PDB file of C-alpha atoms and ligand atoms in Angstrom:
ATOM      1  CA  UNK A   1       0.000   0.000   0.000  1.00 81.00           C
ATOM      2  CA  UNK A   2       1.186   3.685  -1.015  1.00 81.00           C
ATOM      3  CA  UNK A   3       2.171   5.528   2.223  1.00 92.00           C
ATOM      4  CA  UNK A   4      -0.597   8.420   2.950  1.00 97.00           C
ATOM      5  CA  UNK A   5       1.317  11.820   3.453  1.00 98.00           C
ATOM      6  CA  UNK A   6      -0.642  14.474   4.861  1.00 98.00           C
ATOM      7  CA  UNK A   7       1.621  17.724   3.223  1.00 98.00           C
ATOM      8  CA  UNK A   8       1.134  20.950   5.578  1.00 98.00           C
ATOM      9  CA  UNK A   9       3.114  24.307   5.890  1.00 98.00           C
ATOM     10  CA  UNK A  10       2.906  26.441   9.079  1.00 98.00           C
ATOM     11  CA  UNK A  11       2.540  29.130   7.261  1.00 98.00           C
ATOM     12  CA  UNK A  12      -0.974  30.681   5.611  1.00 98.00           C
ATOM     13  CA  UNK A  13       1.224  33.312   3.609  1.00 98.00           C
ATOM     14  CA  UNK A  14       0.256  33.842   0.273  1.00 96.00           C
ATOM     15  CA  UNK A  15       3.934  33.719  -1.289  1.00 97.00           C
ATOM     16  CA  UNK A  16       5.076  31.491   1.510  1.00 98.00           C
ATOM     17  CA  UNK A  17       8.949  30.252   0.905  1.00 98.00           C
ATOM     18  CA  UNK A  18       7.629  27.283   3.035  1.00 98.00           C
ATOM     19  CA  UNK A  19       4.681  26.033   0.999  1.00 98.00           C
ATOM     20  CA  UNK A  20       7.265  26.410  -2.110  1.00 98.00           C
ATOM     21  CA  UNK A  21       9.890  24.178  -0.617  1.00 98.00           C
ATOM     22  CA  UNK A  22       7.089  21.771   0.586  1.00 98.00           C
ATOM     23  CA  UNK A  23       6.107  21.377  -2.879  1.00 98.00           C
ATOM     24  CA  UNK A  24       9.127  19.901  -3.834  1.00 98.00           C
ATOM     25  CA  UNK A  25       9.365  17.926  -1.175  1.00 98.00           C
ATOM     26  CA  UNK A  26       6.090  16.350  -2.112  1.00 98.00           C
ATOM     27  CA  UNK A  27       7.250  16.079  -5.648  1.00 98.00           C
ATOM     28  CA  UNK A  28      10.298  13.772  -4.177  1.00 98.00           C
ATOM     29  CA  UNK A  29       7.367  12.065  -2.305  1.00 98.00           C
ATOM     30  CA  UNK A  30       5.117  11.381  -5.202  1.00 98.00           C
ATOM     31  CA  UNK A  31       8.183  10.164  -7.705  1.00 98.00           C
ATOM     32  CA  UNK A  32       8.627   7.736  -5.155  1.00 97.00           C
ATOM     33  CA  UNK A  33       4.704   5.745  -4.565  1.00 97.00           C
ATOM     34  CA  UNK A  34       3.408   8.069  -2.034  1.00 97.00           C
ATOM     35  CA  UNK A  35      -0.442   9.681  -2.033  1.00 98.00           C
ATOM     36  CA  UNK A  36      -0.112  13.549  -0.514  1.00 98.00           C
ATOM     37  CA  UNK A  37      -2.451  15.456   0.088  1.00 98.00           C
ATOM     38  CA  UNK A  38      -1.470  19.090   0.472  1.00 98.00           C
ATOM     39  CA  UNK A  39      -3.374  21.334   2.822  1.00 98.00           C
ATOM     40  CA  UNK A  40      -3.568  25.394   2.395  1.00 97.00           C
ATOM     41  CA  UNK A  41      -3.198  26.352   5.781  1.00 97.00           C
ATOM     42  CA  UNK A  42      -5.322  29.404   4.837  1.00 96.00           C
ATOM     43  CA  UNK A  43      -8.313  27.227   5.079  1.00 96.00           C
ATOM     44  CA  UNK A  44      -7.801  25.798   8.378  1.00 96.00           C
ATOM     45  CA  UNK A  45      -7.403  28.794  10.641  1.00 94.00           C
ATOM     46  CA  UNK A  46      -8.281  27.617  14.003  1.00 97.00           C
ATOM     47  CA  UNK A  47      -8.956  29.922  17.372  1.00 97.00           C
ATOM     48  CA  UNK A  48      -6.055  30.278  19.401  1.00 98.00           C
ATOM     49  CA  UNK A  49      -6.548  27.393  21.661  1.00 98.00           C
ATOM     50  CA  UNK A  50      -8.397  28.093  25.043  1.00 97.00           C
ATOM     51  CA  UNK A  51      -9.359  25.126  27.883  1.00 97.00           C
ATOM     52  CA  UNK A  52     -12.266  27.932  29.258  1.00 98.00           C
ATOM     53  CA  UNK A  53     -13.565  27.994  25.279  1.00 96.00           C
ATOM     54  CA  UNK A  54     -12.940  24.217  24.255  1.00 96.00           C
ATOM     55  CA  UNK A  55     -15.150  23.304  27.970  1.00 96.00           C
ATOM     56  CA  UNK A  56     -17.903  25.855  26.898  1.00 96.00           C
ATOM     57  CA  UNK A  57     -18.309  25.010  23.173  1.00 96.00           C
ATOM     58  CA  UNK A  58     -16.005  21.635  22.378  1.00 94.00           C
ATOM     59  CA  UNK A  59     -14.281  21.672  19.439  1.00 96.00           C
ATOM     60  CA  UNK A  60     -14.447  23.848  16.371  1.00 97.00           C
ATOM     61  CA  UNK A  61     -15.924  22.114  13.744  1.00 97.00           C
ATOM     62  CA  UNK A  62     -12.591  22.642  11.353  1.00 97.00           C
ATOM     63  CA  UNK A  63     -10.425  21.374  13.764  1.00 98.00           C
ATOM     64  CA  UNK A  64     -12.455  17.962  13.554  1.00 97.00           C
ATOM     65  CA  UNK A  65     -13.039  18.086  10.126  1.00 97.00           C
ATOM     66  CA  UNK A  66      -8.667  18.718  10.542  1.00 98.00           C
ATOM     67  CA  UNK A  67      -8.260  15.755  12.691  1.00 98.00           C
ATOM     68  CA  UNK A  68      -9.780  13.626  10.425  1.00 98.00           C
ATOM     69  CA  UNK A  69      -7.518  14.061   7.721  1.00 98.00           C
ATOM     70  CA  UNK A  70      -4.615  13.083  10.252  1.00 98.00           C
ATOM     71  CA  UNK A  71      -6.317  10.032  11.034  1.00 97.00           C
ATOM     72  CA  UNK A  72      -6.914   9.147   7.262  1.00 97.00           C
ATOM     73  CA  UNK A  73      -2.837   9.709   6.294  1.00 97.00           C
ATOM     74  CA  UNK A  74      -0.341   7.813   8.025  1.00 96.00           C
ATOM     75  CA  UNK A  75       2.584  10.301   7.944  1.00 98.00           C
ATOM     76  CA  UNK A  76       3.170  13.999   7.956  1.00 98.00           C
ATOM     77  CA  UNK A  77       5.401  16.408   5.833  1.00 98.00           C
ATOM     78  CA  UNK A  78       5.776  19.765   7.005  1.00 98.00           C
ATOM     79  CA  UNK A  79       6.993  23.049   6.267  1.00 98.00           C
ATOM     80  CA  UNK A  80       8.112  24.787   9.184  1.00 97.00           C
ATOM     81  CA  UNK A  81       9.127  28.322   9.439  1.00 98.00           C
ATOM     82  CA  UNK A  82      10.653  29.870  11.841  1.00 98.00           C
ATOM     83  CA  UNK A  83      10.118  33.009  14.215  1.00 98.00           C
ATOM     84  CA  UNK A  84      12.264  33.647  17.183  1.00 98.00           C
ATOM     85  CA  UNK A  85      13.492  30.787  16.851  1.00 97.00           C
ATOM     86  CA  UNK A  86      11.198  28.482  17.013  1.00 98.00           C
ATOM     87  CA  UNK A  87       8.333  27.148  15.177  1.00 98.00           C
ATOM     88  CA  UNK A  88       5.396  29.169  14.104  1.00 98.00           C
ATOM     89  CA  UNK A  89       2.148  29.816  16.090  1.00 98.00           C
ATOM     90  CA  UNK A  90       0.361  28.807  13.613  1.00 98.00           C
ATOM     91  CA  UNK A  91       1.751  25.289  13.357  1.00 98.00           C
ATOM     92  CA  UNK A  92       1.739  25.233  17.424  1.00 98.00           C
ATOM     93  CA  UNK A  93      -1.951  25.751  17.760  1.00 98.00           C
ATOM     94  CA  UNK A  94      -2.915  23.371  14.852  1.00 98.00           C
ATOM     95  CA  UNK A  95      -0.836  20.981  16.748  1.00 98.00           C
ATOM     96  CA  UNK A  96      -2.290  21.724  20.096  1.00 98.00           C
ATOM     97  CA  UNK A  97      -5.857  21.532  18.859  1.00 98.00           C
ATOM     98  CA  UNK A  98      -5.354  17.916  17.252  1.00 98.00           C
ATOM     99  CA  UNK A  99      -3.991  16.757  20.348  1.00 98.00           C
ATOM    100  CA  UNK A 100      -6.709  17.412  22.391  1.00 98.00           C
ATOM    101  CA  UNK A 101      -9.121  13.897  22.842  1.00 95.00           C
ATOM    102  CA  UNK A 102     -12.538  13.858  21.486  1.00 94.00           C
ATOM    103  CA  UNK A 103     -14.936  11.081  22.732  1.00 91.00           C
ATOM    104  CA  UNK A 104     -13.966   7.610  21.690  1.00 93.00           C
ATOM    105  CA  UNK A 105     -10.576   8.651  20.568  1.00 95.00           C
ATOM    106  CA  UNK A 106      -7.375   6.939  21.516  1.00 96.00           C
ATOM    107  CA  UNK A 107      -4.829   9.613  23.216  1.00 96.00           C
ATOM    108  CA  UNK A 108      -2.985  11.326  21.026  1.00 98.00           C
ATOM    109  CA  UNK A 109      -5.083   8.995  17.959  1.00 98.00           C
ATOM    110  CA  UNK A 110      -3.567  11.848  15.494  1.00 98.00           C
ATOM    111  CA  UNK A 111      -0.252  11.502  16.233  1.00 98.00           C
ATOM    112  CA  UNK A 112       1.227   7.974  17.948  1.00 97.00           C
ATOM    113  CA  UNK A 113       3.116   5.758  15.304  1.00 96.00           C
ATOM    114  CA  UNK A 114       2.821   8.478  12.338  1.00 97.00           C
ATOM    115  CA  UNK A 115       6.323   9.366  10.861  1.00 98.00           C
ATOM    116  CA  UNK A 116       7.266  12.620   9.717  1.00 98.00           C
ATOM    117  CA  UNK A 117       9.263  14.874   7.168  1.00 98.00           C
ATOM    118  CA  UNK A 118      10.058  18.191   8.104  1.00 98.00           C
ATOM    119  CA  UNK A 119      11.597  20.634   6.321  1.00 98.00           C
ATOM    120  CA  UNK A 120      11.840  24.807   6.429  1.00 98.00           C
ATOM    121  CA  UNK A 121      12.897  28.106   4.762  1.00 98.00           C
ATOM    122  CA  UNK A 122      13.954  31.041   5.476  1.00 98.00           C
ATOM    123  CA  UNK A 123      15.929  34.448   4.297  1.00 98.00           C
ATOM    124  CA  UNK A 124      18.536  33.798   6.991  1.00 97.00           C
ATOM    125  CA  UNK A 125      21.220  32.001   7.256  1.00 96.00           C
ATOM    126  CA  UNK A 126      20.146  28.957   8.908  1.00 97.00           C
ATOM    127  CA  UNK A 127      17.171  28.291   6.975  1.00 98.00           C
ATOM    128  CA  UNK A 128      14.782  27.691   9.790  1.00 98.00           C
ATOM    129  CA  UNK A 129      16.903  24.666  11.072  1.00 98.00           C
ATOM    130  CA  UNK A 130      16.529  26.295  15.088  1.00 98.00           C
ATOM    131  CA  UNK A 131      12.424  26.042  14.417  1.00 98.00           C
ATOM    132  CA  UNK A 132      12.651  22.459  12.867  1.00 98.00           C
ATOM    133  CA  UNK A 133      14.623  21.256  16.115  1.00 98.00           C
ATOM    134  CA  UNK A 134      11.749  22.210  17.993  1.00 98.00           C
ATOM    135  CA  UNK A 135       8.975  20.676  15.684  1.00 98.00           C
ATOM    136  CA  UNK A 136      11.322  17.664  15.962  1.00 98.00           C
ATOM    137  CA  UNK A 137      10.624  17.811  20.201  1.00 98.00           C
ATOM    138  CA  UNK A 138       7.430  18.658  20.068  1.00 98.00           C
ATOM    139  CA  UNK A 139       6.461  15.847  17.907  1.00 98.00           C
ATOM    140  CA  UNK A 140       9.005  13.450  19.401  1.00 98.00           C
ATOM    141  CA  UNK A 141       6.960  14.169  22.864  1.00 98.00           C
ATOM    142  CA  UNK A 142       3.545  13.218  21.162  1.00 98.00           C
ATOM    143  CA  UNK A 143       4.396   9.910  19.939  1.00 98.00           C
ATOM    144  CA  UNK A 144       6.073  10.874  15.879  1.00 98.00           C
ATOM    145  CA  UNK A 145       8.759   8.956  14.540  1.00 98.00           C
ATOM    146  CA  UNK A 146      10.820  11.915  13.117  1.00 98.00           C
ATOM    147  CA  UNK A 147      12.878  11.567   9.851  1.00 98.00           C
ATOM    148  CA  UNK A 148      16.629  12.032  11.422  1.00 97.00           C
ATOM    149  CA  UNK A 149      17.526  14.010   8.207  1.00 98.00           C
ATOM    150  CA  UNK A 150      15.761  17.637   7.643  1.00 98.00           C
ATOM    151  CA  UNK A 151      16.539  19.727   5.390  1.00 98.00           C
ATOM    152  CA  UNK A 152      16.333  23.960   6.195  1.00 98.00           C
ATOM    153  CA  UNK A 153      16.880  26.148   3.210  1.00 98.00           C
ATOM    154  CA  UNK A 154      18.632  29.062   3.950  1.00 98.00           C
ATOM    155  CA  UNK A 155      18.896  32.463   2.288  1.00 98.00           C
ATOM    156  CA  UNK A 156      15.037  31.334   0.436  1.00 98.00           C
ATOM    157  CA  UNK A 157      14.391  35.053  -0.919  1.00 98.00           C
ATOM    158  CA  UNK A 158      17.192  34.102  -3.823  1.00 98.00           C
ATOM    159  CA  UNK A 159      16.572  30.614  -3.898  1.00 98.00           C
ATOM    160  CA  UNK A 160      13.832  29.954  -5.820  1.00 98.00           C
ATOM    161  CA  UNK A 161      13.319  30.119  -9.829  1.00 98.00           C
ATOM    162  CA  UNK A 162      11.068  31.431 -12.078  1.00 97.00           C
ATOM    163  CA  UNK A 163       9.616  27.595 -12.522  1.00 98.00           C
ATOM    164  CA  UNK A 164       9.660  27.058  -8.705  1.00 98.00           C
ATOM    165  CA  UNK A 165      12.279  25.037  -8.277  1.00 98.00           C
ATOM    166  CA  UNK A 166      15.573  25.368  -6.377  1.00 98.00           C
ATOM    167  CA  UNK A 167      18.194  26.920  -8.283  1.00 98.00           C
ATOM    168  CA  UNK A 168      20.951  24.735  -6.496  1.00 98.00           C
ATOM    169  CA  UNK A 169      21.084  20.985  -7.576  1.00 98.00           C
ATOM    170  CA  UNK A 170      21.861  20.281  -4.405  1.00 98.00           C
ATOM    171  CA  UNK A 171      19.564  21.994  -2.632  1.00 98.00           C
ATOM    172  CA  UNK A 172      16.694  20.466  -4.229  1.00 98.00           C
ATOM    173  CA  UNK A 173      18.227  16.876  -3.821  1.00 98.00           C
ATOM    174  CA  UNK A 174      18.115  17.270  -0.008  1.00 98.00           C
ATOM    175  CA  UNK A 175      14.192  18.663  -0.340  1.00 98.00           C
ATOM    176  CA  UNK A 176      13.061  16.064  -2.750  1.00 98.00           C
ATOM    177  CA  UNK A 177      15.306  13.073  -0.526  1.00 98.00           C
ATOM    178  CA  UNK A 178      12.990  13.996   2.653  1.00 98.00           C
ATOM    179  CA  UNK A 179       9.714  13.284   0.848  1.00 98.00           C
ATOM    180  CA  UNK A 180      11.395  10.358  -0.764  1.00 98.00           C
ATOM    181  CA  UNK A 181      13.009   8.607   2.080  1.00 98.00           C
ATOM    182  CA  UNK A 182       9.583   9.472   4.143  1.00 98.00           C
ATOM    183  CA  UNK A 183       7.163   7.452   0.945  1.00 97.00           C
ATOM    184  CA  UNK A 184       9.671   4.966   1.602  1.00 97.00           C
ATOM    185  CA  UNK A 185       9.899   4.862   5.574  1.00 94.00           C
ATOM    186  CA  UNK A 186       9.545   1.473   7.275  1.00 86.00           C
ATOM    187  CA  UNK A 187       9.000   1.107  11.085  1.00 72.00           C
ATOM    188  CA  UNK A 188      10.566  -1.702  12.382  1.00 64.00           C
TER     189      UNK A 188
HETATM  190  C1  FMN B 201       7.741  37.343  14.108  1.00 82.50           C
HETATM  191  C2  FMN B 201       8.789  36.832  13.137  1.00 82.50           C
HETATM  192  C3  FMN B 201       9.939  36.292  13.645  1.00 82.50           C
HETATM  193  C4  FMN B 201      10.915  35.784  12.759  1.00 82.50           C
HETATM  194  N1  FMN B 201      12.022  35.160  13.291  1.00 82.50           N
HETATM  195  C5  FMN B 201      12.865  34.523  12.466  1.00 82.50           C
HETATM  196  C6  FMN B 201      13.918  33.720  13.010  1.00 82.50           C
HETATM  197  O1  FMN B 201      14.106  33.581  14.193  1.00 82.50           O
HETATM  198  N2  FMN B 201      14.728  33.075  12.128  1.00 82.50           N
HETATM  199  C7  FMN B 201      14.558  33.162  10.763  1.00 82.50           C
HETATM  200  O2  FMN B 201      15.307  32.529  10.033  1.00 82.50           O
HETATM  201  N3  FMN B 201      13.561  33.913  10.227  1.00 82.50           N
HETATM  202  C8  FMN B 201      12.709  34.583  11.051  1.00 82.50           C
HETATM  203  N4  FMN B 201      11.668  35.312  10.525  1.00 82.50           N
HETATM  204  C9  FMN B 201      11.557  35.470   9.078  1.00 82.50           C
HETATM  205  C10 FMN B 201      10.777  34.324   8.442  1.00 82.50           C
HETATM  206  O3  FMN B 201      11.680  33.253   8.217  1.00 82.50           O
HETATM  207  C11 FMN B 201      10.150  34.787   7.131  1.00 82.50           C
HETATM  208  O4  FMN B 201       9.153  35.751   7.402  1.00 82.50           O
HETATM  209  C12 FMN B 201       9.617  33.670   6.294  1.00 82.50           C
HETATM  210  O5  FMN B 201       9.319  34.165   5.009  1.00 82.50           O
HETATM  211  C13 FMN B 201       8.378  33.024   6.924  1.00 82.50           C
HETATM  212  O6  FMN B 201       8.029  31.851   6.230  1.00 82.50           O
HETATM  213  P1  FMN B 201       6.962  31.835   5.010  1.00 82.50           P
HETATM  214  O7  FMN B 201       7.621  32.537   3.851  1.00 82.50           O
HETATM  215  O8  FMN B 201       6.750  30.382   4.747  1.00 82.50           O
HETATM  216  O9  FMN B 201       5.712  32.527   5.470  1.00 82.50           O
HETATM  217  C14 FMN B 201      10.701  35.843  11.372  1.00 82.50           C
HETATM  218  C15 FMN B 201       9.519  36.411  10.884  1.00 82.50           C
HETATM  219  C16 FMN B 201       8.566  36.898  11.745  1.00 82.50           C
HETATM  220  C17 FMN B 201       7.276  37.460  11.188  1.00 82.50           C
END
């Protein structure tokens, strides 16, 4: 069976550097057997989580309709960028929302024995790689198997082409090799 890839940037931005790198990522995934399905974040804005709010009124209705597309994909690739470094809020509350038991579920249903890509961009010089570390914890802690290789492009204003792609052949190896090696990922 094809591995499932749910394909997700933290990012909503219209001209995100993230959801551009992700796409080649998921190209590497695709040319090697794997069914993604890439979200727009812009379409699954969730309320900044709140206990007082999720008592009163349970769940938003996207953030189940969210958590069943985890459920249905068996891994994860995601574009990460960075602020502060660390990880985006955005990508923090959609994380913190799908962890967060509804009747019937299993803890942490979304999340335990899923493996996961990540990858990020960035203008600076380190290409997101602080954020990713995080990601990498934060997941780790929640039950994901995390890739050991991620890739962080750096300097992502003057990467990019006219086409999309990565102007160093290098560069988009290493992007393409994380949605490959994740298609391709066995537990043992
Ligand atoms: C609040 C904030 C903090 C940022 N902090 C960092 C940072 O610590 N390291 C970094 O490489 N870029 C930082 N950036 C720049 C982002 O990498 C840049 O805005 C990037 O384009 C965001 O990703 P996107 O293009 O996918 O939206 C920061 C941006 C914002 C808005």
């Amino acid at each position: 069976m094809p591995r499932k890839i749910l394909a997700f940037a933290g990012s909503a931005r219209r001209d995100s550097y993230n959801v551009r790198l992700l796409r080649l990522a998921i190209a590497g995934a695709r040319d090697a057997g794997a069914e993604v399905t890439l979200l727009d974040m812009d379409e699954h804005r969730f309320p900044i989580f709140d206990e007082d709010a999720e008592a009163r009124h349970g769940p938003p209705a996207e953030v189940t309709a969210f958590k069943s597309l985890m459920k249905a994909h068996d891994a994860f690739l995601i574009a990460s960028p960075e602020y502060n470094s660390t990880f985006s809020p955005l990508l923090k509350n959609t994380i913190d929302w799908a962890t967060r038991p509804a009747p019937g579920e299993k803890p942490l249903e979304c999340f335990r024995g899923k493996v996961a890509g990540l990858v990020s961009a960035s203008p600076g010089y380190y290409g997101g790689y602080r954020g990713l570390q995080q990601v990498r914890y934060v997941l780790g802690n929640i039950g994901v198997i995390v890739l050991p290789d991620m890739f962080a492009l750096p300097k992502a204003h003057e990467a990019f082409d006219a086409a999309g792609s990565l102007k160093d052949a290098k560069s988009l190896e290493m992007a393409r090799a994380i949605g490959a090696t994740l298609a391709k990922f066995q537990s043992a």
